[in-house]
Short mmCIF file of C-alpha atoms in Angstrom, two decimals:
data_model
loop_
_atom_site.label_atom_id
_atom_site.label_comp_id
_atom_site.label_asym_id
_atom_site.label_seq_id
_atom_site.Cartn_x
_atom_site.Cartn_y
_atom_site.Cartn_z
CA MET A 1 60.40 -50.27 -25.34
CA SER A 2 58.47 -49.90 -28.55
CA PRO A 3 56.11 -47.01 -29.06
CA SER A 4 52.37 -47.67 -28.72
CA PRO A 5 50.52 -47.96 -32.00
CA ALA A 6 48.60 -44.80 -33.07
CA PRO A 7 44.83 -44.96 -32.70
CA THR A 8 42.98 -45.68 -35.78
CA GLY A 9 39.80 -43.89 -37.05
CA PRO A 10 39.02 -40.32 -37.92
CA PRO A 11 40.65 -37.82 -35.58
CA GLY A 12 38.30 -35.77 -33.30
CA PRO A 13 38.15 -31.97 -33.76
CA THR A 14 40.79 -29.94 -32.21
CA PRO A 15 39.84 -26.97 -30.02
CA ALA A 16 40.71 -24.69 -32.84
CA GLU A 17 38.42 -26.63 -35.26
CA SER A 18 35.46 -26.48 -32.82
CA GLY A 19 35.18 -22.67 -32.98
CA PRO A 20 32.77 -20.41 -31.24
CA GLY A 21 29.91 -21.47 -33.47
CA THR A 22 30.02 -25.12 -32.53
CA PRO A 23 27.73 -25.92 -29.65
CA PRO A 24 29.42 -27.88 -26.74
CA PRO A 25 28.20 -31.37 -26.12
CA ALA A 26 25.05 -31.75 -24.05
CA ARG A 27 26.99 -33.46 -21.34
CA SER A 28 29.25 -30.32 -21.00
CA VAL A 29 26.20 -28.14 -20.49
CA ARG A 30 24.89 -30.39 -17.78
CA ALA A 31 28.25 -30.35 -16.07
CA LEU A 32 28.40 -26.61 -16.28
CA LEU A 33 24.98 -26.14 -14.70
CA SER A 34 25.77 -28.61 -11.84
CA SER A 35 29.06 -26.98 -11.24
CA PRO A 36 29.32 -25.51 -7.68
CA ALA A 37 30.06 -22.24 -9.43
CA ALA A 38 26.56 -22.08 -11.09
CA PRO A 39 23.50 -20.73 -9.20
CA SER A 40 21.49 -23.79 -10.28
CA SER A 41 23.79 -25.98 -8.20
CA PRO A 42 22.73 -26.48 -4.59
CA ALA A 43 26.37 -26.21 -3.66
CA PHE A 44 26.48 -22.57 -4.81
CA TRP A 45 24.27 -21.36 -2.03
CA ARG A 46 26.47 -21.79 1.11
CA SER A 47 24.86 -19.69 3.80
CA PRO A 48 24.12 -21.91 6.88
CA VAL A 49 21.28 -19.48 7.88
CA ARG A 50 18.94 -20.72 5.18
CA GLY A 51 16.68 -23.42 6.33
CA ALA A 52 13.02 -24.53 6.84
CA TRP A 53 12.74 -23.09 10.31
CA PHE A 54 14.11 -19.55 9.34
CA THR A 55 11.77 -19.45 6.24
CA SER A 56 8.79 -20.60 8.22
CA VAL A 57 9.20 -17.93 10.88
CA LEU A 58 9.35 -15.19 8.19
CA GLY A 59 6.48 -16.80 6.24
CA VAL A 60 4.15 -16.85 9.29
CA VAL A 61 4.88 -13.17 10.06
CA LEU A 62 4.21 -12.21 6.46
CA LEU A 63 1.03 -14.33 6.41
CA ALA A 64 -0.45 -12.17 9.28
CA GLY A 65 1.05 -8.86 8.07
CA ILE A 66 0.02 -9.12 4.42
CA THR A 67 -3.41 -10.16 5.33
CA VAL A 68 -3.81 -6.92 7.44
CA LEU A 69 -2.32 -4.95 4.57
CA PHE A 70 -4.79 -6.37 2.06
CA VAL A 71 -7.82 -5.75 4.37
CA THR A 72 -6.75 -2.21 5.24
CA GLY A 73 -5.99 -1.51 1.61
CA LEU A 74 -9.49 -2.61 0.54
CA LEU A 75 -10.90 -0.35 3.32
CA SER A 76 -8.90 2.62 1.98
CA TYR A 77 -10.25 1.96 -1.42
CA ALA A 78 -13.76 1.82 -0.13
CA ALA A 79 -13.23 5.14 1.78
CA TYR A 80 -13.09 6.97 -1.59
CA ASN A 81 -16.73 5.86 -2.31
CA PRO A 82 -15.68 4.85 -5.92
CA GLY A 83 -19.18 3.52 -6.60
CA LEU A 84 -20.74 7.03 -5.93
CA SER A 85 -19.51 8.95 -9.00
CA PRO A 86 -16.99 8.62 -11.84
CA VAL A 87 -15.07 11.48 -10.31
CA ASN A 88 -14.19 9.30 -7.30
CA ASP A 89 -13.63 6.16 -9.34
CA LYS A 90 -10.07 5.70 -10.54
CA THR A 91 -10.64 2.04 -11.53
CA PRO A 92 -13.75 2.13 -13.65
CA ASP A 93 -12.99 -1.37 -15.17
CA LYS A 94 -12.82 -3.16 -11.81
CA GLY A 95 -15.93 -5.19 -12.42
CA LEU A 96 -16.37 -7.91 -9.76
CA LEU A 97 -13.34 -6.70 -7.85
CA GLY A 98 -15.60 -4.03 -6.37
CA PHE A 99 -18.03 -6.60 -4.88
CA TYR A 100 -17.36 -5.59 -1.36
CA LEU A 101 -17.76 -1.81 -1.61
CA PHE A 102 -20.04 -0.12 0.85
CA SER A 103 -21.06 3.46 1.94
CA TRP A 104 -18.08 4.69 3.88
CA PRO A 105 -19.24 5.61 7.42
CA THR A 106 -18.45 8.91 9.36
CA HIS A 107 -18.27 7.06 12.76
CA PRO A 108 -15.83 6.82 14.34
CA TYR A 109 -14.42 10.02 13.01
CA TRP A 110 -10.75 8.68 13.33
CA LEU A 111 -11.56 5.59 11.26
CA TYR A 112 -9.60 6.40 8.12
CA ARG A 113 -6.72 7.86 10.32
CA LEU A 114 -6.41 4.39 11.96
CA THR A 115 -6.94 2.08 9.03
CA GLN A 116 -4.53 3.98 6.60
CA GLY A 117 -1.98 4.65 9.37
CA VAL A 118 -1.83 0.90 10.02
CA HIS A 119 -1.65 0.06 6.35
CA VAL A 120 1.28 2.35 5.52
CA THR A 121 3.29 1.85 8.79
CA LEU A 122 2.91 -1.87 8.74
CA GLY A 123 3.81 -2.01 5.09
CA VAL A 124 7.08 -0.24 5.70
CA ALA A 125 7.92 -2.22 8.69
CA LEU A 126 7.42 -5.51 6.73
CA VAL A 127 9.92 -4.59 4.00
CA PRO A 128 12.89 -6.22 5.85
CA VAL A 129 10.79 -9.33 6.54
CA LEU A 130 9.84 -9.59 2.81
CA LEU A 131 13.49 -9.15 1.65
CA ALA A 132 14.70 -11.76 4.08
CA LYS A 133 11.97 -14.19 3.08
CA LEU A 134 12.93 -13.75 -0.65
CA TRP A 135 16.63 -14.24 0.22
CA SER A 136 15.86 -17.33 2.14
CA VAL A 137 14.18 -19.10 -0.86
CA VAL A 138 16.19 -17.60 -3.70
CA PRO A 139 17.92 -20.92 -4.41
CA LYS A 140 14.61 -22.33 -5.42
CA LEU A 141 14.34 -19.73 -8.28
CA PHE A 142 17.47 -21.29 -9.94
CA ALA A 143 16.61 -24.95 -9.39
CA LEU A 144 16.81 -27.24 -12.36
CA PRO A 145 14.92 -28.64 -14.19
CA PRO A 146 12.44 -25.68 -14.17
CA ALA A 147 9.49 -28.06 -14.04
CA ARG A 148 9.58 -31.75 -12.91
CA SER A 149 5.92 -32.20 -13.53
CA LEU A 150 2.74 -30.23 -14.55
CA ALA A 151 1.95 -29.63 -10.84
CA HIS A 152 5.52 -28.41 -10.29
CA ALA A 153 5.25 -26.15 -13.41
CA PHE A 154 2.04 -24.49 -12.12
CA GLU A 155 3.69 -24.02 -8.65
CA ARG A 156 6.63 -22.20 -10.31
CA ILE A 157 4.34 -19.99 -12.26
CA SER A 158 2.38 -19.04 -9.13
CA LEU A 159 5.68 -18.17 -7.43
CA LEU A 160 6.59 -15.74 -10.21
CA LEU A 161 3.24 -14.00 -9.64
CA LEU A 162 3.86 -14.08 -5.80
CA VAL A 163 7.39 -12.63 -6.03
CA GLY A 164 6.62 -10.25 -8.75
CA GLY A 165 3.50 -9.05 -7.15
CA ALA A 166 5.15 -8.59 -3.77
CA LEU A 167 7.95 -6.58 -5.19
CA PHE A 168 5.60 -4.50 -7.33
CA GLU A 169 3.12 -3.77 -4.49
CA PHE A 170 5.77 -2.87 -1.90
CA THR A 171 7.82 -0.80 -4.36
CA THR A 172 4.81 1.23 -5.65
CA GLY A 173 3.53 1.66 -2.07
CA VAL A 174 6.85 2.96 -0.70
CA LEU A 175 7.30 5.37 -3.72
CA ASN A 176 3.77 6.71 -3.12
CA ILE A 177 4.63 7.31 0.53
CA GLN A 178 7.74 9.12 -0.53
CA LEU A 179 5.80 11.20 -3.04
CA ASP A 180 7.96 9.84 -5.89
CA TYR A 181 5.49 9.24 -8.77
CA VAL A 182 8.00 7.69 -11.09
CA PHE A 183 5.80 4.68 -12.11
CA PRO A 184 3.73 4.88 -15.30
CA GLY A 185 0.09 5.82 -15.02
CA SER A 186 -1.93 6.58 -11.86
CA PHE A 187 -0.98 5.06 -8.58
CA TYR A 188 -4.51 4.09 -7.75
CA PRO A 189 -5.28 1.54 -10.51
CA LEU A 190 -1.74 0.19 -10.48
CA HIS A 191 -1.72 -0.50 -6.83
CA PHE A 192 -5.33 -1.76 -6.75
CA TYR A 193 -5.16 -4.30 -9.62
CA GLY A 194 -1.67 -5.29 -8.48
CA ALA A 195 -2.97 -6.02 -5.01
CA TRP A 196 -5.61 -8.47 -6.31
CA VAL A 197 -3.02 -10.34 -8.53
CA PHE A 198 -0.61 -10.46 -5.60
CA PHE A 199 -3.05 -11.48 -3.01
CA ALA A 200 -4.47 -14.25 -5.15
CA ALA A 201 -0.94 -15.79 -5.61
CA PHE A 202 -0.30 -15.19 -1.89
CA LEU A 203 -3.46 -16.93 -0.82
CA ALA A 204 -2.77 -19.99 -3.01
CA HIS A 205 0.80 -20.09 -1.60
CA ALA A 206 -0.39 -19.75 1.97
CA VAL A 207 -2.94 -22.60 1.51
CA LEU A 208 -0.17 -24.94 0.21
CA LYS A 209 2.68 -23.97 2.54
CA THR A 210 1.21 -22.90 5.80
CA PRO A 211 0.60 -26.37 7.19
CA GLN A 212 4.27 -27.32 6.47
CA ALA A 213 5.49 -24.00 7.97
CA LEU A 214 3.62 -24.66 11.14
CA ARG A 215 5.03 -28.18 11.37
CA ASN A 216 8.48 -26.71 10.91
CA LEU A 217 7.90 -24.26 13.71
CA ARG A 218 6.48 -26.92 16.03
CA ALA A 219 9.45 -29.20 15.37
CA GLY A 220 11.84 -26.32 15.98
CA THR A 221 14.90 -28.57 15.52
CA LEU A 222 16.54 -26.24 13.03
CA GLY A 223 15.96 -23.03 14.90
CA GLY A 224 18.15 -23.04 17.98
CA GLY A 225 21.84 -22.16 18.50
CA ARG A 226 24.16 -21.77 15.55
CA ALA A 227 22.96 -22.30 12.02
CA ARG A 228 23.55 -25.91 11.12
CA GLY A 229 24.31 -27.91 8.01
CA PRO A 230 21.73 -29.47 5.70
CA ALA A 231 19.30 -31.89 7.21
CA LYS A 232 19.41 -35.48 6.15
CA ARG A 233 17.91 -35.82 2.68
CA ALA A 234 14.87 -37.96 2.47
CA ALA A 235 13.40 -39.64 -0.59
CA THR A 236 11.64 -37.50 -3.17
CA ASP A 237 8.27 -37.99 -4.48
CA GLU A 238 9.70 -39.20 -7.71
CA SER A 239 11.04 -42.28 -5.80
CA PRO A 240 8.98 -45.06 -4.47
CA HIS A 241 8.95 -43.35 -1.14
CA GLY A 242 7.81 -39.96 -2.37
CA ASP A 243 4.61 -38.09 -1.34
CA GLY A 244 3.14 -38.35 -4.76
CA THR A 245 2.79 -34.55 -5.29
CA GLY A 246 4.97 -34.58 -8.35
CA THR A 247 7.11 -31.66 -7.15
CA GLY A 248 10.22 -33.80 -6.66
CA GLU A 249 10.84 -32.24 -3.18
CA ALA A 250 12.09 -34.28 -0.25
CA VAL A 251 9.76 -35.60 2.26
CA GLY A 252 10.73 -34.67 5.87
CA ALA A 253 13.94 -33.06 4.66
CA ASP A 254 15.12 -29.40 4.87
CA THR A 255 15.23 -28.64 1.23
CA LEU A 256 16.22 -25.06 1.91
CA ALA A 257 19.39 -25.87 3.79
CA SER A 258 22.71 -25.58 2.00
CA ALA A 259 24.27 -28.75 0.69
CA ARG A 260 27.74 -27.41 1.51
CA PRO A 261 27.17 -24.79 4.27
CA GLY A 262 29.93 -22.44 5.16
CA ASP A 263 31.03 -21.69 8.71
CA PRO A 264 28.20 -20.04 10.66
CA THR A 265 28.73 -16.50 11.96
CA VAL A 266 25.25 -16.07 13.33
CA SER A 267 22.48 -18.47 14.45
CA ARG A 268 19.18 -18.64 12.75
CA ARG A 269 17.51 -17.11 15.81
CA GLY A 270 20.09 -14.34 15.59
CA ALA A 271 19.26 -13.74 11.98
CA VAL A 272 15.51 -13.54 12.87
CA ALA A 273 16.41 -11.03 15.56
CA MET A 274 18.34 -8.98 13.00
CA VAL A 275 15.35 -8.88 10.65
CA GLY A 276 13.05 -8.09 13.46
CA GLY A 277 15.28 -5.23 14.61
CA GLY A 278 15.36 -3.78 11.09
CA ALA A 279 11.48 -3.91 11.04
CA LEU A 280 11.28 -2.19 14.44
CA LEU A 281 13.68 0.52 13.31
CA LEU A 282 11.63 1.27 10.29
CA PHE A 283 8.41 1.27 12.42
CA ALA A 284 9.98 3.69 14.88
CA THR A 285 11.14 6.10 12.20
CA THR A 286 7.75 6.06 10.37
CA VAL A 287 4.93 5.81 12.84
CA GLY A 288 5.51 9.26 14.28
CA ARG A 289 4.03 11.00 11.29
CA CYS A 290 0.63 9.84 12.38
CA PHE A 291 0.81 12.19 15.37
CA ASP A 292 1.72 15.77 16.15
CA GLY A 293 4.30 17.15 18.59
CA TRP A 294 7.54 15.27 19.42
CA PRO A 295 6.51 11.81 17.96
CA ARG A 296 6.35 13.52 14.48
CA ARG A 297 10.01 14.50 14.93
CA THR A 298 10.96 10.75 15.12
CA ALA A 299 9.64 10.08 11.64
CA VAL A 300 12.93 10.91 9.94
CA LEU A 301 12.45 8.51 6.92
CA ALA A 302 9.10 9.82 5.64
CA PRO A 303 7.66 12.98 4.23
CA HIS A 304 5.53 14.83 6.81
CA GLY A 305 7.87 13.74 9.53
CA GLY A 306 10.17 16.07 11.47
CA ALA A 307 9.12 19.58 12.50
CA GLU A 308 5.76 21.06 11.80
CA PRO A 309 5.69 23.25 8.67
CA GLY A 310 4.99 26.41 10.73
CA SER A 311 3.57 27.77 13.89
CA GLY A 312 0.28 29.28 14.98
CA PRO A 313 -3.32 28.20 14.17
CA GLY A 314 -2.32 26.99 10.71
CA GLY A 315 0.91 25.34 11.69
CA PHE A 316 -0.01 21.77 10.88
CA GLN A 317 0.72 19.46 8.03
CA ILE A 318 -0.42 19.90 4.46
CA ASN A 319 -0.08 17.91 1.27
CA LYS A 320 -0.57 20.42 -1.47
CA THR A 321 0.28 24.07 -1.17
CA ALA A 322 -1.78 26.81 -2.81
CA ALA A 323 1.12 27.56 -5.19
CA TYR A 324 1.30 23.80 -6.21
CA ALA A 325 -2.44 23.81 -6.88
CA GLY A 326 -2.18 26.93 -9.06
CA ILE A 327 -4.38 29.15 -6.83
CA ASP A 328 -4.22 32.86 -7.75
CA ALA A 329 -4.79 35.21 -4.82
CA ARG A 330 -6.79 37.40 -7.07
CA GLU A 331 -9.39 34.60 -7.35
CA THR A 332 -9.90 34.26 -3.62
CA GLY A 333 -10.25 37.85 -2.59
CA ALA A 334 -13.31 39.07 -0.87
CA ASP A 335 -14.69 41.09 -3.81
CA VAL A 336 -14.12 38.24 -6.35
CA TRP A 337 -14.70 34.84 -4.73
CA ARG A 338 -18.30 33.38 -4.66
CA LEU A 339 -19.38 29.99 -3.72
CA VAL A 340 -21.97 28.61 -6.16
CA VAL A 341 -24.43 26.29 -4.56
CA THR A 342 -26.91 24.45 -6.85
CA GLY A 343 -29.69 21.91 -6.26
CA ARG A 344 -33.14 20.88 -7.50
CA SER A 345 -34.68 24.18 -6.42
CA GLY A 346 -32.09 26.46 -8.05
CA ALA A 347 -28.87 28.02 -7.37
CA VAL A 348 -27.37 30.65 -5.03
CA ARG A 349 -24.08 32.58 -4.97
CA LEU A 350 -22.61 33.31 -1.59
CA SER A 351 -19.69 35.47 -0.61
CA ARG A 352 -17.52 34.62 2.31
CA GLU A 353 -19.33 37.29 4.29
CA ASP A 354 -22.66 35.60 3.46
CA LEU A 355 -21.33 32.30 4.78
CA LEU A 356 -20.04 33.96 8.00
CA ARG A 357 -23.58 35.35 8.63
CA MET A 358 -24.99 31.81 8.51
CA PRO A 359 -25.07 29.63 11.71
CA GLN A 360 -21.53 28.64 12.52
CA TYR A 361 -20.61 25.26 14.01
CA GLU A 362 -17.35 23.76 15.24
CA SER A 363 -15.88 20.20 14.69
CA ALA A 364 -12.67 18.83 16.09
CA LEU A 365 -11.42 16.53 13.24
CA PRO A 366 -8.04 15.28 11.98
CA ILE A 367 -6.74 15.30 8.46
CA ALA A 368 -5.59 11.78 7.25
CA CYS A 369 -3.93 11.18 3.88
CA VAL A 370 -3.49 8.07 1.73
CA GLU A 371 0.27 8.37 2.18
CA GLY A 372 -0.27 7.39 5.84
CA TRP A 373 0.36 10.77 7.52
CA SER A 374 -2.27 12.47 9.66
CA THR A 375 -2.67 15.34 12.03
CA SER A 376 -4.23 15.44 15.45
CA ASP A 377 -7.75 16.96 15.85
CA GLN A 378 -8.02 20.49 14.61
CA ARG A 379 -10.81 22.81 15.56
CA TRP A 380 -12.63 23.68 12.40
CA ARG A 381 -15.47 26.23 12.30
CA GLY A 382 -17.91 26.99 9.51
CA VAL A 383 -21.27 26.13 7.98
CA ARG A 384 -22.76 22.65 8.10
CA LEU A 385 -23.05 20.99 4.69
CA ARG A 386 -26.63 19.93 5.41
CA ASP A 387 -27.58 23.69 5.99
CA LEU A 388 -26.09 24.47 2.51
CA ALA A 389 -28.05 21.64 0.96
CA ALA A 390 -31.19 22.98 2.61
CA LEU A 391 -30.74 26.23 0.64
CA VAL A 392 -31.22 24.64 -2.72
CA HIS A 393 -32.73 21.19 -2.03
CA GLY A 394 -35.82 21.94 -0.04
CA ASN A 395 -36.60 20.25 3.26
CA THR A 396 -33.57 18.06 4.37
CA GLY A 397 -34.63 17.73 7.95
CA ALA A 398 -35.97 14.70 9.87
CA ASP A 399 -39.40 15.12 8.28
CA GLY A 400 -38.01 15.57 4.74
CA ASP A 401 -36.09 13.33 2.40
CA GLY A 402 -32.64 14.17 4.02
CA PRO A 403 -29.66 15.72 2.40
CA PRO A 404 -28.53 14.41 -1.01
CA ASP A 405 -25.14 13.57 -2.31
CA VAL A 406 -22.89 16.48 -3.28
CA LEU A 407 -20.35 17.11 -6.02
CA VAL A 408 -17.56 19.48 -4.77
CA GLU A 409 -15.42 21.50 -7.21
CA SER A 410 -12.23 23.36 -6.42
CA LEU A 411 -10.30 26.23 -7.88
CA GLN A 412 -7.39 23.83 -8.10
CA ARG A 413 -5.90 23.80 -11.59
CA HIS A 414 -4.76 20.16 -11.72
CA GLY A 415 -4.79 17.00 -9.66
CA ALA A 416 -6.88 13.83 -9.50
CA PHE A 417 -9.35 15.10 -6.94
CA ARG A 418 -9.93 18.77 -7.89
CA ARG A 419 -13.56 17.47 -8.29
CA SER A 420 -14.88 14.88 -5.79
CA ALA A 421 -18.17 13.55 -4.51
CA LEU A 422 -19.52 12.90 -1.01
CA ARG A 423 -22.38 10.60 -0.07
CA ALA A 424 -25.60 11.69 1.58
CA ASN A 425 -24.55 10.26 4.95
CA GLN A 426 -21.44 12.32 4.84
CA VAL A 427 -23.50 15.51 3.96
CA ALA A 428 -25.95 14.68 6.72
CA ASP A 429 -23.34 14.31 9.52
CA PRO A 430 -23.58 17.40 11.77
CA ARG A 431 -19.69 17.51 11.94
CA SER A 432 -19.37 17.86 8.11
CA LEU A 433 -18.56 21.51 7.44
CA LEU A 434 -17.63 24.05 4.79
CA ALA A 435 -14.82 25.32 7.11
CA LEU A 436 -13.98 29.04 7.06
CA ARG A 437 -11.65 29.05 10.05
CA VAL A 438 -9.45 26.67 11.93
CA ASN A 439 -8.04 26.85 15.50
CA GLY A 440 -9.51 30.24 16.02
CA ALA A 441 -8.22 31.98 13.01
CA ASP A 442 -9.19 32.33 9.23
CA LEU A 443 -7.92 29.49 6.96
CA THR A 444 -4.50 30.06 5.47
CA PRO A 445 -4.08 29.82 1.67
CA ASP A 446 -2.32 26.47 2.04
CA HIS A 447 -5.18 25.16 4.20
CA GLY A 448 -7.89 26.12 1.70
CA PHE A 449 -8.81 29.72 2.08
CA PRO A 450 -11.47 31.02 1.55
CA ALA A 451 -13.35 27.77 2.25
CA ARG A 452 -12.68 24.01 2.39
CA ILE A 453 -14.57 20.79 3.13
CA VAL A 454 -13.99 18.82 6.37
CA VAL A 455 -15.76 15.44 6.82
CA PRO A 456 -15.32 12.98 9.58
CA ALA A 457 -13.44 9.70 8.66
CA ALA A 458 -12.91 10.75 5.04
CA PRO A 459 -9.53 10.59 3.22
CA GLY A 460 -7.69 13.87 3.02
CA VAL A 461 -8.32 14.25 -0.75
CA LEU A 462 -12.08 14.34 -0.08
CA ASN A 463 -11.59 17.24 2.32
CA THR A 464 -11.44 19.54 -0.77
CA LYS A 465 -9.65 22.96 -0.44
CA TRP A 466 -10.37 26.17 -2.26
CA VAL A 467 -14.02 25.17 -2.90
CA SER A 468 -15.75 27.04 -5.60
CA ARG A 469 -18.93 25.08 -6.28
CA LEU A 470 -21.28 22.62 -4.46
CA THR A 471 -23.89 20.72 -6.55
CA PHE A 472 -26.41 18.79 -4.48
CA GLY A 473 -28.27 15.91 -5.94
CA GLU A 474 -28.28 12.25 -6.76
CA LEU A 475 -24.90 11.31 -8.33
#
């Protein structure tokens, strides 16, 4: 048998001749990207749990939960009365984003305790739901080509804002709860502006996807029993039978299901139950810090959980100690400390004994902080703010012009709210006090001795401790 003739023409490059600097043929790149070993290949993602029903359940839960988070977050921002004074406004460049701001009320007195407790506790509980939702759609992030049309390109960009915004908001929120201020800048502007970017992307996504999610839930064909294989693929909108949206997604098909699912170990309903169990566990180990007594001991995953910091009249939660605030005991002694009260009619200097000789009133009010923790009602006793206003602002009674706003200054050395402002309605409330005692005893240094502000429904940082000056007037 004679040998076959040698091929004619120039020989192709050998592997050695190709070298590392020679780009591979385009066909090889496409083959690599479509390989089952590449994340861009549908065959790479083999979990049989992924599917339209699973993602839709999580999406509907997040739709309700994130809406509540956004509303309670806006209420928390309004509670600081940022439009009252620059000392309260940590986002001075907010512009139209402050369109909804209003004078924060003092009724009911537990309002901020409720809204911020819901905001933080719900946010923590939703973390497993958010992570599961992102896991369920992660194959979409690697899908190729990156954009099939202009509409699809805009959708992908909006998803980057949605996913990035969600991770940013939840991460900064959890770090703030844990008192880990590792992010650059102040928490207030970062979280506020980030919330608007995230919610805008979230709202656009919800408008586009909620009808589809509800259809998936009503159909329910992919939710029962074991996780199943991929649904039958339908024509895409790039074919004559598409829906015309230009996204290239299948019409009526489960585009989230794996093309080559592995053997199921849990049903999709079981996976939902696991996510729900994780959310309930986080809820149960967080919500207790909104209460005193045994419920607080269950809040093992958050600061201000566990046992109370002490016993006796002052044995309830605090955020900043006197040592942290740089309070020197020599500044608060009876022979040194004086409260300076100023207004349109002049100024007065009052010792603690002078304040104790004024009419004393008692208010049962909680302390509620932005981190989500709060105390039960404590019995505060001291001088009404409106009585102090009357000393330097003329007639503030029913037949006068009413109490004005007040700027409160503290002996505190550092911190964002060592100076804060209260609105006239907060000053006028008969439960608003310059407190000198709590639960039948003098204030402790950590609770603001020699005097502190207590105002119904106000965030904890506006209940200023170690007060040194009150300036009444329009702010």
